[in-house]
Every structure is written in C-alpha cells, then in structure tokens.
mmCIF file of C-alpha atoms and ligand atoms in Angstrom:
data_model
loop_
_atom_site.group_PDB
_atom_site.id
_atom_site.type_symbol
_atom_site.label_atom_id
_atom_site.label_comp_id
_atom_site.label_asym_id
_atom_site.label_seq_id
_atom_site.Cartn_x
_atom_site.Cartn_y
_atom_site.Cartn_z
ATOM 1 C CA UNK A 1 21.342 -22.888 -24.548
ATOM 2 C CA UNK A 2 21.408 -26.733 -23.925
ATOM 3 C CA UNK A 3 18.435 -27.233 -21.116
ATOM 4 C CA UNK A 4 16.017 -25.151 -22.735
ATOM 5 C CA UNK A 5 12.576 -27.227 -23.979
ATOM 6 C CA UNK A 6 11.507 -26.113 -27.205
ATOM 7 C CA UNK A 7 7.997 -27.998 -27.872
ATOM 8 C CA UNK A 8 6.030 -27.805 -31.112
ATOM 9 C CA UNK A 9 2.494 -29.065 -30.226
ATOM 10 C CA UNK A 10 0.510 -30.637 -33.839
ATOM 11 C CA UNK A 11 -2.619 -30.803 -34.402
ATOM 12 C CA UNK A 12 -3.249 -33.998 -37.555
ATOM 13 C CA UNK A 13 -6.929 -33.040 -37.979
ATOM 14 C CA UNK A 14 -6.503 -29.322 -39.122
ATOM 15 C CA UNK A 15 -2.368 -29.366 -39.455
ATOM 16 C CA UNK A 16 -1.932 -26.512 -37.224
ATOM 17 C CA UNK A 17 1.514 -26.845 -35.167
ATOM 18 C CA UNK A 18 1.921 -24.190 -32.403
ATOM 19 C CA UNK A 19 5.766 -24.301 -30.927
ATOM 20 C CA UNK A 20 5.232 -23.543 -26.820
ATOM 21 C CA UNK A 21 8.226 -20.502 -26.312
ATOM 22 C CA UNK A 22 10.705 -20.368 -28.987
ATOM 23 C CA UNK A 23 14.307 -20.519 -27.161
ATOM 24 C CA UNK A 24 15.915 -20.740 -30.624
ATOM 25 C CA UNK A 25 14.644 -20.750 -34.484
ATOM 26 C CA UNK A 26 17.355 -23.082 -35.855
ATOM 27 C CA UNK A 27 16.205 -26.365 -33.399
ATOM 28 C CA UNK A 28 12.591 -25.685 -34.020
ATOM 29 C CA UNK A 29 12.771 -25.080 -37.795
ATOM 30 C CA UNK A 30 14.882 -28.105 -38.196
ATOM 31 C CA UNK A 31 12.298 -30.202 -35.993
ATOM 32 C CA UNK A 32 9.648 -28.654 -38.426
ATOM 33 C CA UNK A 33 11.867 -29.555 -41.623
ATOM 34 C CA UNK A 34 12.185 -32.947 -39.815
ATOM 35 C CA UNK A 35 8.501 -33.632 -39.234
ATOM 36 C CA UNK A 36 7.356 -31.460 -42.467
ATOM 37 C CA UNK A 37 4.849 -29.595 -40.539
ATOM 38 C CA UNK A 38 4.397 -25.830 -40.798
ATOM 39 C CA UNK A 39 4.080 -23.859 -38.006
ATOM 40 C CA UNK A 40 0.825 -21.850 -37.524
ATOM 41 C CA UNK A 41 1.271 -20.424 -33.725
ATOM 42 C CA UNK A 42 4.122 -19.810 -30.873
ATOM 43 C CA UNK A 43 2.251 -19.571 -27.731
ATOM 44 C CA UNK A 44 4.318 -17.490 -25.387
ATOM 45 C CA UNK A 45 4.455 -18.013 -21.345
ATOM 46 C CA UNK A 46 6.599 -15.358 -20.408
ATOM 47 C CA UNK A 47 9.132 -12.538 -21.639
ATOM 48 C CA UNK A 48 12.528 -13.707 -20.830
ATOM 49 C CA UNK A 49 14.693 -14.093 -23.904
ATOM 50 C CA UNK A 50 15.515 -17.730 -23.357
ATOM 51 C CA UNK A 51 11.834 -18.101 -24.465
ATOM 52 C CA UNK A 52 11.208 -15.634 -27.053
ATOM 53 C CA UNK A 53 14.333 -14.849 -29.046
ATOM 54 C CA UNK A 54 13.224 -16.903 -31.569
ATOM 55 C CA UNK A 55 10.032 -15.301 -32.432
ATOM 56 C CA UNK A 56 11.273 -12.706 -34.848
ATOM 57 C CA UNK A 57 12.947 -15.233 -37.468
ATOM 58 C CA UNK A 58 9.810 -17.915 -37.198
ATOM 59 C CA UNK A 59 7.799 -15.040 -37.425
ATOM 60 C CA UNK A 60 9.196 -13.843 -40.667
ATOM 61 C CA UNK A 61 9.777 -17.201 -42.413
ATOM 62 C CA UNK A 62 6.715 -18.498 -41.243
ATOM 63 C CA UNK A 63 4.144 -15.838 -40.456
ATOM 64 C CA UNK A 64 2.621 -17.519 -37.698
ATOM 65 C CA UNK A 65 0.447 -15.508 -34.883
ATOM 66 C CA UNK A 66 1.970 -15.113 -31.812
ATOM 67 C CA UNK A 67 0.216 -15.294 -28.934
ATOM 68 C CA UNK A 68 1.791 -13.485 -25.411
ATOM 69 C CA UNK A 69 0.692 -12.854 -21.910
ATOM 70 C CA UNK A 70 -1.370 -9.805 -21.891
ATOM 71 C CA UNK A 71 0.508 -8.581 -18.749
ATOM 72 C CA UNK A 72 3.944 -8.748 -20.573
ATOM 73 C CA UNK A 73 2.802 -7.878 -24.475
ATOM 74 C CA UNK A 74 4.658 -4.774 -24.003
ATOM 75 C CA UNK A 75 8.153 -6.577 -23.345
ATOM 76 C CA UNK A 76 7.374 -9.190 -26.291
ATOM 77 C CA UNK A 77 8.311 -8.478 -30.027
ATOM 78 C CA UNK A 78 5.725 -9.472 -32.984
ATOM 79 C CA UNK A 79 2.573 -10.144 -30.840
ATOM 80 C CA UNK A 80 -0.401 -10.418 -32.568
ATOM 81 C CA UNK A 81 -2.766 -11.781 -29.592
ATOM 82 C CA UNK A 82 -2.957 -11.544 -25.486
ATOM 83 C CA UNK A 83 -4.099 -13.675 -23.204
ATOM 84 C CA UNK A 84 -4.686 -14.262 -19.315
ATOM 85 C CA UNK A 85 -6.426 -15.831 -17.286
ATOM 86 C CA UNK A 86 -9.507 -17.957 -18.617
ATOM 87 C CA UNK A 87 -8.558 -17.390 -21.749
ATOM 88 C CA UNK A 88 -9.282 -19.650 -24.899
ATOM 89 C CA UNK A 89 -6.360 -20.208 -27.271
ATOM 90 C CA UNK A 90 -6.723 -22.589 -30.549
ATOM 91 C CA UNK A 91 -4.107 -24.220 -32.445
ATOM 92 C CA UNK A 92 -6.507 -25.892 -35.002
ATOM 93 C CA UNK A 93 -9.016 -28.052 -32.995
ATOM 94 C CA UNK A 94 -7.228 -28.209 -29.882
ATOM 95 C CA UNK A 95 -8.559 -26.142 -27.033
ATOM 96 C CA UNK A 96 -6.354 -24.235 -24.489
ATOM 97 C CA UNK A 97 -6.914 -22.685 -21.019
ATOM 98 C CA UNK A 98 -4.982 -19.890 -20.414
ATOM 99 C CA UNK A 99 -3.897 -19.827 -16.482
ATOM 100 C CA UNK A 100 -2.323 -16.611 -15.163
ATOM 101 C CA UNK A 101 1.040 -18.303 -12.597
ATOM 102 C CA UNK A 102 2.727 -15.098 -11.916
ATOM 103 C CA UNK A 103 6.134 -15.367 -9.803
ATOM 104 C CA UNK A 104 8.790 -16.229 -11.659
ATOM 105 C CA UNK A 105 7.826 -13.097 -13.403
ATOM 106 C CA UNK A 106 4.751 -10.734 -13.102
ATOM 107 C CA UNK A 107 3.013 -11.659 -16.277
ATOM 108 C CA UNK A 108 3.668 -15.421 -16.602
ATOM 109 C CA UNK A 109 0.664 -17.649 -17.931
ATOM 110 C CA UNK A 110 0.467 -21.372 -18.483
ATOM 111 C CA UNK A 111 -1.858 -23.139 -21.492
ATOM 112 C CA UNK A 112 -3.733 -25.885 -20.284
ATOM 113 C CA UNK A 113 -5.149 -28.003 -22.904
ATOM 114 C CA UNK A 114 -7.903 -29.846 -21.010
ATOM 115 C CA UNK A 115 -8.986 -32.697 -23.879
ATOM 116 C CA UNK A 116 -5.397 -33.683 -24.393
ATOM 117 C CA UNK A 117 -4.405 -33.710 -20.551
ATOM 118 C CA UNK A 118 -1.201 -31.674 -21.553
ATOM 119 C CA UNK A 119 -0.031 -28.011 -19.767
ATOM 120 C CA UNK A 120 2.929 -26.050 -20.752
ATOM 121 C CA UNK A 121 4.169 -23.994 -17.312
ATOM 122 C CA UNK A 122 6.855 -21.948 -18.650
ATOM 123 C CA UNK A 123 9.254 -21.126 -16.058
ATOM 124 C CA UNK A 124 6.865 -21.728 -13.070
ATOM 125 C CA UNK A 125 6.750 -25.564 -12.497
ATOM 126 C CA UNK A 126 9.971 -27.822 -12.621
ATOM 127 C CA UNK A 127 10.176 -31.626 -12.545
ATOM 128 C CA UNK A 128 11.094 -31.989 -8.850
ATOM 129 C CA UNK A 129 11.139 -27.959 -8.764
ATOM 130 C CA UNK A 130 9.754 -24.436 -9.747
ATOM 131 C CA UNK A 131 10.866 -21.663 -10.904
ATOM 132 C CA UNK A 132 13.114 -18.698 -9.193
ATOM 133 C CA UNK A 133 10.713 -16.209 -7.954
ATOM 134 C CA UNK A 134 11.920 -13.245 -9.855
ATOM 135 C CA UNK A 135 9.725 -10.301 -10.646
ATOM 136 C CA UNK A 136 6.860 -11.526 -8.129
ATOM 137 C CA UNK A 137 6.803 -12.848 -4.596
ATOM 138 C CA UNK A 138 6.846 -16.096 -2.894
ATOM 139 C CA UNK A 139 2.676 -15.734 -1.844
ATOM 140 C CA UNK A 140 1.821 -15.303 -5.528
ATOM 141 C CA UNK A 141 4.372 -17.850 -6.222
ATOM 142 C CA UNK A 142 2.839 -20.442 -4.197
ATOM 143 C CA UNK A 143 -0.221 -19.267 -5.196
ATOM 144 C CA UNK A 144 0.503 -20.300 -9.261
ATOM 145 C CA UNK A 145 1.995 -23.653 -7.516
ATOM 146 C CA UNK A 146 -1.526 -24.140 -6.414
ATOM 147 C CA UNK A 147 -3.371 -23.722 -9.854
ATOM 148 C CA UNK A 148 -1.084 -26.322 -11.465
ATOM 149 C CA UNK A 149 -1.278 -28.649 -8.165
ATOM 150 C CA UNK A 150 -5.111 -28.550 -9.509
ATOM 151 C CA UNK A 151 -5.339 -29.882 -12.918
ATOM 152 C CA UNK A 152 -6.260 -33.250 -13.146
ATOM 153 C CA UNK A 153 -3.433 -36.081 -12.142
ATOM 154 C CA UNK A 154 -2.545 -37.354 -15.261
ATOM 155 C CA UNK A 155 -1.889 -33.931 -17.305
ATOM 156 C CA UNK A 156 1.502 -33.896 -18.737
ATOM 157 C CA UNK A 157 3.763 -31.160 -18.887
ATOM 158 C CA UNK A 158 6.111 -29.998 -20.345
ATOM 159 C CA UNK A 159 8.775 -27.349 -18.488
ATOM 160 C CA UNK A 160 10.854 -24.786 -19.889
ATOM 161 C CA UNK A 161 14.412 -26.368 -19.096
ATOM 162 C CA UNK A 162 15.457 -29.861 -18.146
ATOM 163 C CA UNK A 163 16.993 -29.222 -14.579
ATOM 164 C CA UNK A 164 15.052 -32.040 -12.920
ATOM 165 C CA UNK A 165 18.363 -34.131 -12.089
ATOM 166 C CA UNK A 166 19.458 -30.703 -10.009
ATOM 167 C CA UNK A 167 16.201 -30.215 -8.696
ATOM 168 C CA UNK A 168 16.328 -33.615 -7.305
ATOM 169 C CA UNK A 169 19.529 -33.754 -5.776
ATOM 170 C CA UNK A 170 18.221 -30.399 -4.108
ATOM 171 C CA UNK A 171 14.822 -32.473 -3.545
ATOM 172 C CA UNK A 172 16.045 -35.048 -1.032
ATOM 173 C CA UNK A 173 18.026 -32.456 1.257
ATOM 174 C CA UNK A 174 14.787 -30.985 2.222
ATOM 175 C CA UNK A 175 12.434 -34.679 2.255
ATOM 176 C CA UNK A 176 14.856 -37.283 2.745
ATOM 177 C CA UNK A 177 12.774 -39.875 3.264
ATOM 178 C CA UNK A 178 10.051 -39.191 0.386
ATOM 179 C CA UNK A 179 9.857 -42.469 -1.341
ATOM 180 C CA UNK A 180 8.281 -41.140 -4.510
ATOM 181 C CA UNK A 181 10.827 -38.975 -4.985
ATOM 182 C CA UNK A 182 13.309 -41.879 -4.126
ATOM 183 C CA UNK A 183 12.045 -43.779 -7.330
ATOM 184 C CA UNK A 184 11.660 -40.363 -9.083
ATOM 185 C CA UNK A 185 15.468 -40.007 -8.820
ATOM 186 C CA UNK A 186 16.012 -43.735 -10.097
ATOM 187 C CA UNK A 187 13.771 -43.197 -13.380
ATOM 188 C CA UNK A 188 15.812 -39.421 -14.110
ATOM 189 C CA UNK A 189 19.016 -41.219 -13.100
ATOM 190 C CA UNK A 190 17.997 -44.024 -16.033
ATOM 191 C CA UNK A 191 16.763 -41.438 -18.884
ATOM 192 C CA UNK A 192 19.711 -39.335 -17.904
ATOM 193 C CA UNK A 193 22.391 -41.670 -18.148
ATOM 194 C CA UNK A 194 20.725 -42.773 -21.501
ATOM 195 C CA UNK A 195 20.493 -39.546 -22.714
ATOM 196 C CA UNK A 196 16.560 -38.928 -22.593
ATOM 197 C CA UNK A 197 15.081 -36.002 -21.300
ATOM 198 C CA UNK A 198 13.148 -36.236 -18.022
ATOM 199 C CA UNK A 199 9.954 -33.881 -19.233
ATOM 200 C CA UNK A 200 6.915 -34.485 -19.778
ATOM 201 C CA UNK A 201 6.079 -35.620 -16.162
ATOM 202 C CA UNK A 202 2.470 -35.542 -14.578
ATOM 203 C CA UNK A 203 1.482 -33.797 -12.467
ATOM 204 C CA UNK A 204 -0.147 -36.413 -10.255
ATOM 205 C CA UNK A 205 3.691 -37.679 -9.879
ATOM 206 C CA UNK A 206 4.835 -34.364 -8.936
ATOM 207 C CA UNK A 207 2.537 -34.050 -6.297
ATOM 208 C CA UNK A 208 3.932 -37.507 -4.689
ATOM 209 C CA UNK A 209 7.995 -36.366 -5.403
ATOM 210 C CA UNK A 210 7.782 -32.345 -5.636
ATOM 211 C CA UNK A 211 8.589 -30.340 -2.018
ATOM 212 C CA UNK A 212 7.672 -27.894 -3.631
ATOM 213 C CA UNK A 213 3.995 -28.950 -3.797
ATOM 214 C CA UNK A 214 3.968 -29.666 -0.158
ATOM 215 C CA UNK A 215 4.422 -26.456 1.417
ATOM 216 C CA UNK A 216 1.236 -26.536 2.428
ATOM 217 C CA UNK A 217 2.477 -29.984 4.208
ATOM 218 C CA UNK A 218 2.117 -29.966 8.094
ATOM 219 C CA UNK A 219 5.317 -32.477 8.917
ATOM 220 C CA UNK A 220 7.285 -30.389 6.321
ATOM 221 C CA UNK A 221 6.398 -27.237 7.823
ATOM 222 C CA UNK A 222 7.682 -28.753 11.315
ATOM 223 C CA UNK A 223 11.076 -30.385 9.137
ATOM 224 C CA UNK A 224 11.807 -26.794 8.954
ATOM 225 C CA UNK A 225 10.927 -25.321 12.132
ATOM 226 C CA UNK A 226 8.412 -23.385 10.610
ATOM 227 C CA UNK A 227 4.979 -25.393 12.287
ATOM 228 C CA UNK A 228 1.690 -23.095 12.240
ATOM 229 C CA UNK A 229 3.262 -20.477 9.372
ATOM 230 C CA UNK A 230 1.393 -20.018 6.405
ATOM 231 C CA UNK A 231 2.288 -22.492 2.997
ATOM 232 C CA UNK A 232 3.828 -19.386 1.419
ATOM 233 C CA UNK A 233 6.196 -19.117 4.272
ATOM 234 C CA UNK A 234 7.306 -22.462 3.961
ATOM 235 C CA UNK A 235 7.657 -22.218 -0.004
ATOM 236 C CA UNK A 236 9.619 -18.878 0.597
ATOM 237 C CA UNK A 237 11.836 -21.041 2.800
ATOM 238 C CA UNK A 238 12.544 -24.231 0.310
ATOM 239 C CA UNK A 239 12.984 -21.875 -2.815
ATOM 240 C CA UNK A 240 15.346 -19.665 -0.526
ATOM 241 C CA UNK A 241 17.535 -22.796 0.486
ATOM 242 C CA UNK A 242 17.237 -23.759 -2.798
ATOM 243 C CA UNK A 243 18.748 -20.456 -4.192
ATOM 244 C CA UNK A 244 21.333 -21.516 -1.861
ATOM 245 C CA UNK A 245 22.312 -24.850 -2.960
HETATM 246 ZN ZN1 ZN B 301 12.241 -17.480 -17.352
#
C-alpha cells in the first residue's frame, strides 16, 4: 500500500501515542522505534482492511486499547472500546470528539480533537475530494460532508490516503475557474514534485478548493444542470462523474 496515511498522534505531557488506523504494523512500529515512543491507543475510523490490518500485531507487541466505531465493532478484530457519535476518546490529556460520517461505509466515525484543532476523517474527506460512497448513500454522504464542513477553519486533518493530486486534476473538470483550487493545485504540484505529502490540509482551505464542499453551491448546481435539486443531488452527481474519471 503506498497512499495509505498511517498517523501516530503523541501526547509529551502523559507519553500516550495513539496511531489513527493502522494500514500496516511494520511503518508504524518503525516510526515508533524512530521516535522511541510507545504506543498506548489505535483509534479506528472504519473497518476496511487498508485501515485495520495492522491491529492484531501492534496489538500483541504492544497491548494497546483499541478503540472502533460502535456500528462496525463486529467487523473489527481486538476491540476493546466503541464509540459514536459525541463520544469522548483520550489518548493521555488530549480530548477527542467522536463524529459519526457514515457513507463511505455505514459505521464510519471521525475524532475531532477540539484543543489541538486536528480531525482524522478516515475515508470520508479527501484533500480536494471524499470518499467513494460505498456501504451508505450519497444523502448521508453529504450529510458527514456537512459535519466536517463545520469544525472550525483552521482544524487540520489528516486523510486516509494521499490522492489529492488525482482529486485535483478531477477538481478543475467540474470548477474550472475556482481560483483557490487553482493555487491549491500549484502548492500539491510543489510538495509532489518534491516528494512531500499533501495532508494535513485545513479545512477552512478545503472549503475555498473542495467541489465537493459546494454542493450545496447555487452556480454549481446550475454548472451541472441540476438548479433547484437538493445538495445531495448535486454531490451524488460530482462523486458519480468522479467514479467516472
Ligand atoms: Zn475505506
């Protein structure tokens, strides 16, 4: 897997380190070995096995808690906690909001960690996209879109794969003339050619550059002959031409 995120999130007052999905054990144990810290929690956002196949080898070496969407505990191995929505997670001091963003599957939940301005969105928000709408449909999508569209402008987060160079070239087919997302495609054109990943973004920037975020967008909705339908609609429309591209 080469555009899967692994994160490992550290907390220096109490030393707790919580890794955010766990793709793979080998990158994340050798970024622990790396940074020397031990790893307390893996906070789950959803059951595909691009996110979770590592869970049984940290678990053993490691004995960490794992914490999984209540909604999907049953398709999860080694769960020790469930959350949704509202929900309070710890790792050490740091505080986390659990928000339920079903779509790209049923269960899906994001952590929100309000005092550090940071969000981890699984497989529901891209850089300059979103997830495929899998196991739910485009309404509750849209719907998820709208929670994360809600946190404060400068949260960071941090995605489950680094696709934001497709996503833009994608991007500009449906707003051409979007100048944010113009000088969001010159930055990812920079870090890529050097290299860099793209992620974390924030989310005040992807509400300027993502179409994603502007279904609800009354020009858009007329771009795509769809003027006076509902926002899902006109999601359900991008993310199908997107499918597409
Ligand atoms: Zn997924």
């Amino acid at each position: 897997m080469t555009d899967n995120f692994g994160v490992l999130l550290h907390d220096p007052q109490s030393g707790a380190t919580a890794a955010i999905d766990a793709p793979e054990a080998a990158p994340i144990e050798a970024a622990l070995q790396k940074t020397g810290w031990k790893l307390t929690d893996i906070l789950v956002t959803h059951h595909h096995a691009d996110h979770t196949q590592g869970i049984g080898p940290l678990k053993d070496h490691h004995h960490c808690r794992v914490v999984a969407p209540r909604d999907e505990a049953k398709r999860i191995a080694h769960v020790n906690e469930t959350v949704g929505e509202g929900d309070t997670v710890h790792v050490g001091s740091l505080e986390a909001r659990v928000i339920d963003t079903p779509g790209h599957t049923a269960g899906h939940i994001s952590y929100f960690f309000p005092a550090d301005k940071l969000a981890f969105v699984g497989d529901t928000l891209f850089s300059i996209g979103c997830g495929r709408v899998i196991e739910g449909n485009p309404e509750m999508m849209w719907e998820s879109l709208l929670k994360l569209r809600a946190l404060p402008d400068d949260t960071r987060f941090y995605c489950g794969h680094e696709y934001t160079d497709a996503n833009i070239r994608f991007a500009k087919t449906v707003e051409p003339n979007n100048k944010a997302l113009a000088a969001r495609a010159g930055e990812v054109a920079t870090l890529v050619a050097a290299h860099k990943f793209t992620i974390p973004a924030t989310i005040g920037a992807e509400k300027a550059a993502n179409p994603f975020f502007h279904s609800d967008d009354a020009e858009l909705a007329k771009s795509l002959g769809l003027s006076g339908s509902p926002a899902w609609k006109v999601f359900a429309e991008i993310r199908e031409r997107k499918n597409r591209f």
